[in-house]
PDB file of C-alpha atoms in Angstrom:
ATOM      1  CA  ILE B 738      33.101  34.545-100.610  1.00 35.00           C
ATOM      2  CA  LEU B 739      29.705  35.643 -99.316  1.00 37.00           C
ATOM      3  CA  CYS B 740      30.765  34.940 -95.722  1.00 37.00           C
ATOM      4  CA  PHE B 741      33.450  37.589 -95.847  1.00 37.00           C
ATOM      5  CA  SER B 742      31.724  40.218 -97.994  1.00 34.00           C
ATOM      6  CA  TYR B 743      31.123  42.452 -94.995  1.00 37.00           C
ATOM      7  CA  ALA B 744      33.732  44.032 -92.767  1.00 38.00           C
ATOM      8  CA  SER B 745      34.375  42.754 -89.277  1.00 39.00           C
ATOM      9  CA  MET B 746      31.559  42.832 -86.773  1.00 41.00           C
ATOM     10  CA  ASN B 747      33.657  44.992 -84.434  1.00 42.00           C
ATOM     11  CA  LYS B 748      32.516  48.368 -85.778  1.00 48.00           C
ATOM     12  CA  TYR B 749      31.907  51.202 -83.371  1.00 48.00           C
ATOM     13  CA  TYR B 750      29.514  54.114 -83.306  1.00 46.00           C
ATOM     14  CA  PRO B 751      29.646  57.092 -80.932  1.00 47.00           C
ATOM     15  CA  LEU B 752      27.118  57.273 -78.119  1.00 48.00           C
ATOM     16  CA  THR B 753      26.603  60.405 -76.064  1.00 49.00           C
ATOM     17  CA  SER B 754      25.728  59.527 -72.503  1.00 49.00           C
ATOM     18  CA  THR B 755      23.561  61.892 -70.487  1.00 53.00           C
ATOM     19  CA  GLU B 756      24.528  59.969 -67.371  1.00 54.00           C
ATOM     20  CA  GLY B 757      28.243  60.576 -67.988  1.00 52.00           C
ATOM     21  CA  HIS B 758      27.992  64.381 -68.223  1.00 55.00           C
ATOM     22  CA  GLY B 759      28.061  64.608 -72.032  1.00 53.00           C
ATOM     23  CA  LYS B 760      31.052  62.343 -72.565  1.00 56.00           C
ATOM     24  CA  VAL B 761      31.179  60.396 -75.795  1.00 54.00           C
ATOM     25  CA  TYR B 762      31.685  56.664 -75.539  1.00 56.00           C
ATOM     26  CA  GLU B 763      32.269  54.168 -78.307  1.00 62.00           C
ATOM     27  CA  VAL B 764      29.804  51.290 -78.266  1.00 60.00           C
ATOM     28  CA  PRO B 765      30.403  48.331 -80.571  1.00 64.00           C
ATOM     29  CA  VAL B 766      27.892  47.405 -83.255  1.00 68.00           C
ATOM     30  CA  LEU B 767      27.200  43.747 -82.602  1.00 69.00           C
ATOM     31  CA  THR B 768      25.491  42.784 -85.868  1.00 83.00           C
ATOM     32  CA  ALA B 769      27.399  40.030 -87.680  1.00 89.00           C
ATOM     33  CA  GLY B 770      27.354  40.875 -91.385  1.00 91.00           C
ATOM     34  CA  HIS B 771      28.581  37.464 -92.514  1.00 93.00           C
ATOM     35  CA  LEU B 772      25.769  35.726 -90.608  1.00 95.00           C
ATOM     36  CA  GLN B 773      23.262  38.121 -92.126  1.00 95.00           C
ATOM     37  CA  THR B 774      24.542  37.293 -95.620  1.00 95.00           C
ATOM     38  CA  LEU B 775      24.290  33.548 -95.002  1.00 96.00           C
ATOM     39  CA  MET B 776      20.728  33.825 -93.712  1.00 96.00           C
ATOM     40  CA  PHE B 777      19.793  35.990 -96.698  1.00 96.00           C
ATOM     41  CA  CYS B 778      21.125  33.296 -99.071  1.00 96.00           C
ATOM     42  CA  HIS B 779      19.307  30.623 -97.075  1.00 96.00           C
ATOM     43  CA  VAL B 780      15.972  32.368 -97.635  1.00 96.00           C
ATOM     44  CA  PHE B 781      16.422  32.023-101.396  1.00 96.00           C
ATOM     45  CA  PHE B 782      17.583  28.426-101.015  1.00 95.00           C
ATOM     46  CA  ASP B 783      14.440  27.634 -99.022  1.00 93.00           C
ATOM     47  CA  LEU B 784      12.254  29.006-101.795  1.00 94.00           C
ATOM     48  CA  VAL B 785      14.036  26.804-104.358  1.00 94.00           C
ATOM     49  CA  PHE B 786      13.901  23.879-101.915  1.00 91.00           C
ATOM     50  CA  LEU B 787      10.130  24.195-101.511  1.00 90.00           C
ATOM     51  CA  ALA B 788       9.535  24.380-105.252  1.00 93.00           C
ATOM     52  CA  LEU B 789      11.685  21.315-105.909  1.00 92.00           C
ATOM     53  CA  SER B 790      10.186  19.486-102.923  1.00 87.00           C
ATOM     54  CA  ALA B 791       6.714  19.965-104.329  1.00 88.00           C
ATOM     55  CA  THR B 792       7.871  18.557-107.669  1.00 92.00           C
ATOM     56  CA  ILE B 793       9.662  15.611-106.033  1.00 88.00           C
ATOM     57  CA  SER B 794       6.655  14.861-103.824  1.00 84.00           C
ATOM     58  CA  TRP B 795       4.350  14.911-106.835  1.00 88.00           C
ATOM     59  CA  TYR B 796       6.670  12.506-108.668  1.00 88.00           C
ATOM     60  CA  LYS B 797       6.975  10.136-105.706  1.00 84.00           C
ATOM     61  CA  VAL B 798       3.232   9.977-105.104  1.00 83.00           C
ATOM     62  CA  ARG B 799       2.756   8.887-108.719  1.00 87.00           C
ATOM     63  CA  THR B 800       5.642   6.415-109.016  1.00 85.00           C
ATOM     64  CA  VAL B 801       6.786   5.034-105.642  1.00 81.00           C
ATOM     65  CA  SER B 802       4.598   2.697-103.608  1.00 78.00           C
ATOM     66  CA  GLU B 803       6.929   2.257-100.590  1.00 76.00           C
ATOM     67  CA  ILE B 804       5.366   3.916 -97.541  1.00 78.00           C
ATOM     68  CA  LEU B 805       8.733   4.206 -95.773  1.00 71.00           C
ATOM     69  CA  VAL B 806       9.845   6.709 -98.410  1.00 73.00           C
ATOM     70  CA  TYR B 807       7.186   9.127 -97.196  1.00 75.00           C
ATOM     71  CA  VAL B 808       8.184   8.608 -93.564  1.00 75.00           C
ATOM     72  CA  ILE B 809      11.637   9.955 -94.392  1.00 72.00           C
ATOM     73  CA  TRP B 810      10.784  12.535 -97.075  1.00 74.00           C
ATOM     74  CA  MET B 811       7.787  14.235 -95.439  1.00 77.00           C
ATOM     75  CA  PRO B 812       9.587  15.367 -92.241  1.00 78.00           C
ATOM     76  CA  THR B 813      11.976  17.262 -94.490  1.00 76.00           C
ATOM     77  CA  VAL B 814       9.127  19.126 -96.120  1.00 79.00           C
ATOM     78  CA  ALA B 815       7.426  19.684 -92.746  1.00 83.00           C
ATOM     79  CA  VAL B 816      10.599  21.127 -91.198  1.00 81.00           C
ATOM     80  CA  SER B 817      11.090  23.344 -94.238  1.00 82.00           C
ATOM     81  CA  LEU B 818       7.559  24.685 -93.975  1.00 86.00           C
ATOM     82  CA  LEU B 819       7.362  25.067 -90.200  1.00 92.00           C
ATOM     83  CA  VAL B 820      10.802  25.368 -88.601  1.00 93.00           C
ATOM     84  CA  GLU B 821      12.909  27.112 -91.265  1.00 94.00           C
ATOM     85  CA  PRO B 822      10.847  30.337 -91.426  1.00 95.00           C
ATOM     86  CA  VAL B 823      10.863  30.594 -87.623  1.00 96.00           C
ATOM     87  CA  ARG B 824      14.592  29.763 -87.444  1.00 97.00           C
ATOM     88  CA  LEU B 825      15.515  32.395 -90.020  1.00 96.00           C
ATOM     89  CA  TYR B 826      13.184  35.006 -88.500  1.00 97.00           C
ATOM     90  CA  VAL B 827      14.673  34.675 -85.018  1.00 97.00           C
ATOM     91  CA  GLY B 828      18.142  34.675 -86.596  1.00 96.00           C
ATOM     92  CA  PHE B 829      17.487  37.948 -88.407  1.00 96.00           C
ATOM     93  CA  GLN B 830      15.864  39.412 -85.293  1.00 95.00           C
ATOM     94  CA  GLY B 831      18.611  38.283 -82.933  1.00 94.00           C
ATOM     95  CA  ASN B 832      21.382  39.500 -85.208  1.00 93.00           C
ATOM     96  CA  LEU B 833      19.933  42.862 -86.247  1.00 92.00           C
ATOM     97  CA  GLN B 834      18.345  43.805 -82.927  1.00 91.00           C
ATOM     98  CA  GLU B 835      21.239  42.359 -80.900  1.00 89.00           C
ATOM     99  CA  GLN B 836      19.017  40.062 -78.837  1.00 91.00           C
ATOM    100  CA  VAL B 837      20.762  37.200 -77.080  1.00 93.00           C
ATOM    101  CA  ARG B 838      17.578  35.097 -76.689  1.00 95.00           C
ATOM    102  CA  SER B 839      16.705  35.227 -80.367  1.00 96.00           C
ATOM    103  CA  LEU B 840      20.232  34.527 -81.561  1.00 95.00           C
ATOM    104  CA  PHE B 841      20.544  31.615 -79.121  1.00 96.00           C
ATOM    105  CA  LEU B 842      17.237  30.182 -80.387  1.00 97.00           C
ATOM    106  CA  PHE B 843      18.535  30.524 -83.950  1.00 97.00           C
ATOM    107  CA  VAL B 844      21.715  28.595 -83.085  1.00 97.00           C
ATOM    108  CA  PHE B 845      19.705  25.932 -81.254  1.00 97.00           C
ATOM    109  CA  LEU B 846      17.200  25.500 -84.111  1.00 97.00           C
ATOM    110  CA  THR B 847      20.079  25.312 -86.584  1.00 97.00           C
ATOM    111  CA  ALA B 848      21.599  22.394 -84.656  1.00 96.00           C
ATOM    112  CA  PHE B 849      18.303  20.686 -83.905  1.00 92.00           C
ATOM    113  CA  PRO B 850      16.112  19.899 -85.845  1.00 91.00           C
ATOM    114  CA  SER B 851      17.541  21.342 -89.075  1.00 92.00           C
ATOM    115  CA  PHE B 852      21.094  19.956 -89.023  1.00 94.00           C
ATOM    116  CA  ALA B 853      20.166  16.715 -87.251  1.00 92.00           C
ATOM    117  CA  LEU B 854      17.377  15.984 -89.737  1.00 89.00           C
ATOM    118  CA  ALA B 855      19.583  16.697 -92.764  1.00 89.00           C
ATOM    119  CA  VAL B 856      22.315  14.345 -91.497  1.00 91.00           C
ATOM    120  CA  ALA B 857      19.748  11.672 -90.628  1.00 86.00           C
ATOM    121  CA  GLN B 858      18.299  11.877 -94.121  1.00 83.00           C
ATOM    122  CA  ILE B 859      21.657  11.335 -95.767  1.00 85.00           C
ATOM    123  CA  VAL B 860      22.424   8.373 -93.492  1.00 85.00           C
ATOM    124  CA  PHE B 861      18.988   6.742 -93.827  1.00 79.00           C
ATOM    125  CA  ARG B 862      18.837   7.220 -97.563  1.00 77.00           C
ATOM    126  CA  SER B 863      22.236   5.670 -98.134  1.00 77.00           C
ATOM    127  CA  ILE B 864      21.491   2.674 -95.868  1.00 77.00           C
ATOM    128  CA  MET B 865      17.827   1.916 -96.494  1.00 74.00           C
ATOM    129  CA  PHE B 866      17.095   2.974-100.034  1.00 73.00           C
ATOM    130  CA  THR B 867      19.594   1.543-102.443  1.00 73.00           C
ATOM    131  CA  ASP B 868      18.600   1.245-106.089  1.00 72.00           C
ATOM    132  CA  GLU B 869      18.344  -2.538-105.727  1.00 75.00           C
ATOM    133  CA  LEU B 870      15.850  -2.366-102.845  1.00 73.00           C
ATOM    134  CA  CYS B 871      13.733   0.525-103.971  1.00 75.00           C
ATOM    135  CA  PRO B 872      14.350   1.984-107.423  1.00 73.00           C
ATOM    136  CA  GLY B 873      13.246   5.601-107.654  1.00 73.00           C
ATOM    137  CA  CYS B 874      12.955   6.037-103.898  1.00 78.00           C
ATOM    138  CA  VAL B 875      15.922   8.395-103.709  1.00 80.00           C
ATOM    139  CA  LEU B 876      16.277  10.951-106.455  1.00 84.00           C
ATOM    140  CA  ALA B 877      19.449  12.845-107.284  1.00 86.00           C
ATOM    141  CA  PRO B 878      17.839  16.263-106.593  1.00 88.00           C
ATOM    142  CA  GLU B 879      16.959  15.118-103.063  1.00 86.00           C
ATOM    143  CA  ILE B 880      20.564  14.322-102.248  1.00 87.00           C
ATOM    144  CA  SER B 881      21.761  17.539-103.876  1.00 91.00           C
ATOM    145  CA  LEU B 882      19.252  19.629-101.944  1.00 91.00           C
ATOM    146  CA  THR B 883      20.233  18.004 -98.664  1.00 90.00           C
ATOM    147  CA  CYS B 884      23.943  18.550 -99.331  1.00 93.00           C
ATOM    148  CA  VAL B 885      23.401  22.227-100.194  1.00 95.00           C
ATOM    149  CA  HIS B 886      21.236  22.594 -97.102  1.00 94.00           C
ATOM    150  CA  LEU B 887      24.046  21.150 -94.971  1.00 95.00           C
ATOM    151  CA  ALA B 888      26.548  23.417 -96.723  1.00 95.00           C
ATOM    152  CA  LEU B 889      24.470  26.402 -95.590  1.00 96.00           C
ATOM    153  CA  LEU B 890      23.665  25.122 -92.087  1.00 97.00           C
ATOM    154  CA  VAL B 891      27.261  24.437 -91.012  1.00 97.00           C
ATOM    155  CA  PRO B 892      28.584  27.988 -91.592  1.00 97.00           C
ATOM    156  CA  GLU B 893      25.354  29.475 -90.202  1.00 97.00           C
ATOM    157  CA  PHE B 894      25.836  27.481 -87.017  1.00 97.00           C
ATOM    158  CA  ALA B 895      29.516  28.443 -86.799  1.00 96.00           C
ATOM    159  CA  CYS B 896      28.872  32.144 -87.502  1.00 96.00           C
ATOM    160  CA  GLY B 897      25.948  32.151 -85.063  1.00 96.00           C
ATOM    161  CA  CYS B 898      28.110  30.660 -82.310  1.00 95.00           C
ATOM    162  CA  VAL B 899      30.894  33.177 -82.969  1.00 94.00           C
ATOM    163  CA  ALA B 900      28.422  36.079 -83.035  1.00 93.00           C
ATOM    164  CA  LEU B 901      26.936  34.853 -79.782  1.00 92.00           C
ATOM    165  CA  LEU B 902      29.900  33.488 -77.835  1.00 91.00           C
ATOM    166  CA  GLY B 903      33.030  34.908 -79.483  1.00 87.00           C
ATOM    167  CA  GLU B 904      35.533  37.248 -77.851  1.00 82.00           C
ATOM    168  CA  ASN B 905      33.526  40.237 -79.066  1.00 79.00           C
ATOM    169  CA  GLY B 906      30.281  38.273 -79.174  1.00 86.00           C
ATOM    170  CA  LEU B 907      26.828  39.408 -78.270  1.00 88.00           C
ATOM    171  CA  ILE B 908      26.821  37.911 -74.771  1.00 89.00           C
ATOM    172  CA  THR B 909      30.166  39.464 -73.823  1.00 86.00           C
ATOM    173  CA  LEU B 910      29.349  42.927 -75.111  1.00 82.00           C
ATOM    174  CA  GLN B 911      25.783  42.943 -73.752  1.00 84.00           C
ATOM    175  CA  THR B 912      27.234  42.040 -70.336  1.00 84.00           C
ATOM    176  CA  GLU B 913      29.739  44.890 -70.625  1.00 83.00           C
ATOM    177  CA  LYS B 914      26.912  47.303 -71.556  1.00 80.00           C
ATOM    178  CA  PHE B 915      24.927  46.145 -68.537  1.00 82.00           C
ATOM    179  CA  TYR B 916      27.813  46.732 -66.123  1.00 82.00           C
ATOM    180  CA  PHE B 917      28.636  50.052 -67.785  1.00 79.00           C
ATOM    181  CA  ASN B 918      25.037  51.210 -67.311  1.00 79.00           C
ATOM    182  CA  GLN B 919      25.067  50.008 -63.690  1.00 80.00           C
ATOM    183  CA  ARG B 920      28.257  51.960 -62.977  1.00 80.00           C
ATOM    184  CA  SER B 921      26.869  55.055 -64.711  1.00 74.00           C
ATOM    185  CA  MET B 922      23.686  54.917 -62.648  1.00 75.00           C
ATOM    186  CA  GLY B 923      25.695  54.436 -59.462  1.00 70.00           C
ATOM    187  CA  PHE B 924      27.928  57.415 -60.374  1.00 61.00           C
ATOM    188  CA  ALA B 925      24.882  59.606 -61.017  1.00 60.00           C
ATOM    189  CA  LYS B 926      23.249  58.634 -57.695  1.00 66.00           C
ATOM    190  CA  LEU B 927      26.492  59.168 -55.804  1.00 59.00           C
ATOM    191  CA  HIS B 928      26.933  62.714 -57.124  1.00 60.00           C
ATOM    192  CA  GLY B 929      23.257  63.681 -56.827  1.00 58.00           C
ATOM    193  CA  ASP B 930      22.519  63.883 -60.562  1.00 55.00           C
TER     194      ASP B 930
END
């Protein structure tokens, strides 16, 4: 529901060009509202994730003696503290300021390390830490948090790719703007303006 709360990203606003002798052109607004909504929700999820991660870490330090548990759990916390704020910042910046580099970096950081680490955690936890081998090593909130994280990452990745590479994506429309500006400058030089 949140993905589709905004209208299509193909809105237009008028732009008066001084190069084109006062003509009014319609330039598309490239901001993807559905991606913005997903990233906004992810910020709140990250705050909840950090609070629960601190509680889970405190519990594990007191009850679990297996060192391998920390090898798998701590990268999650490290990525949440270091990569997630950067990933979301460049996503907001790339989407709102219509910057291809920032939006591409957001899509890349969503795929690796965020998505790859979340999938690896689910796989490793289900294989290595069964209740028979290590009771208390995997807690239900950990699995729930990872599943919710994946549920947010997949649509963010998809919406980011569409906003970047789609038919009316950022790369296509920025390229059109570039060629439009080149033609306008050539027209002005040709006619002595």
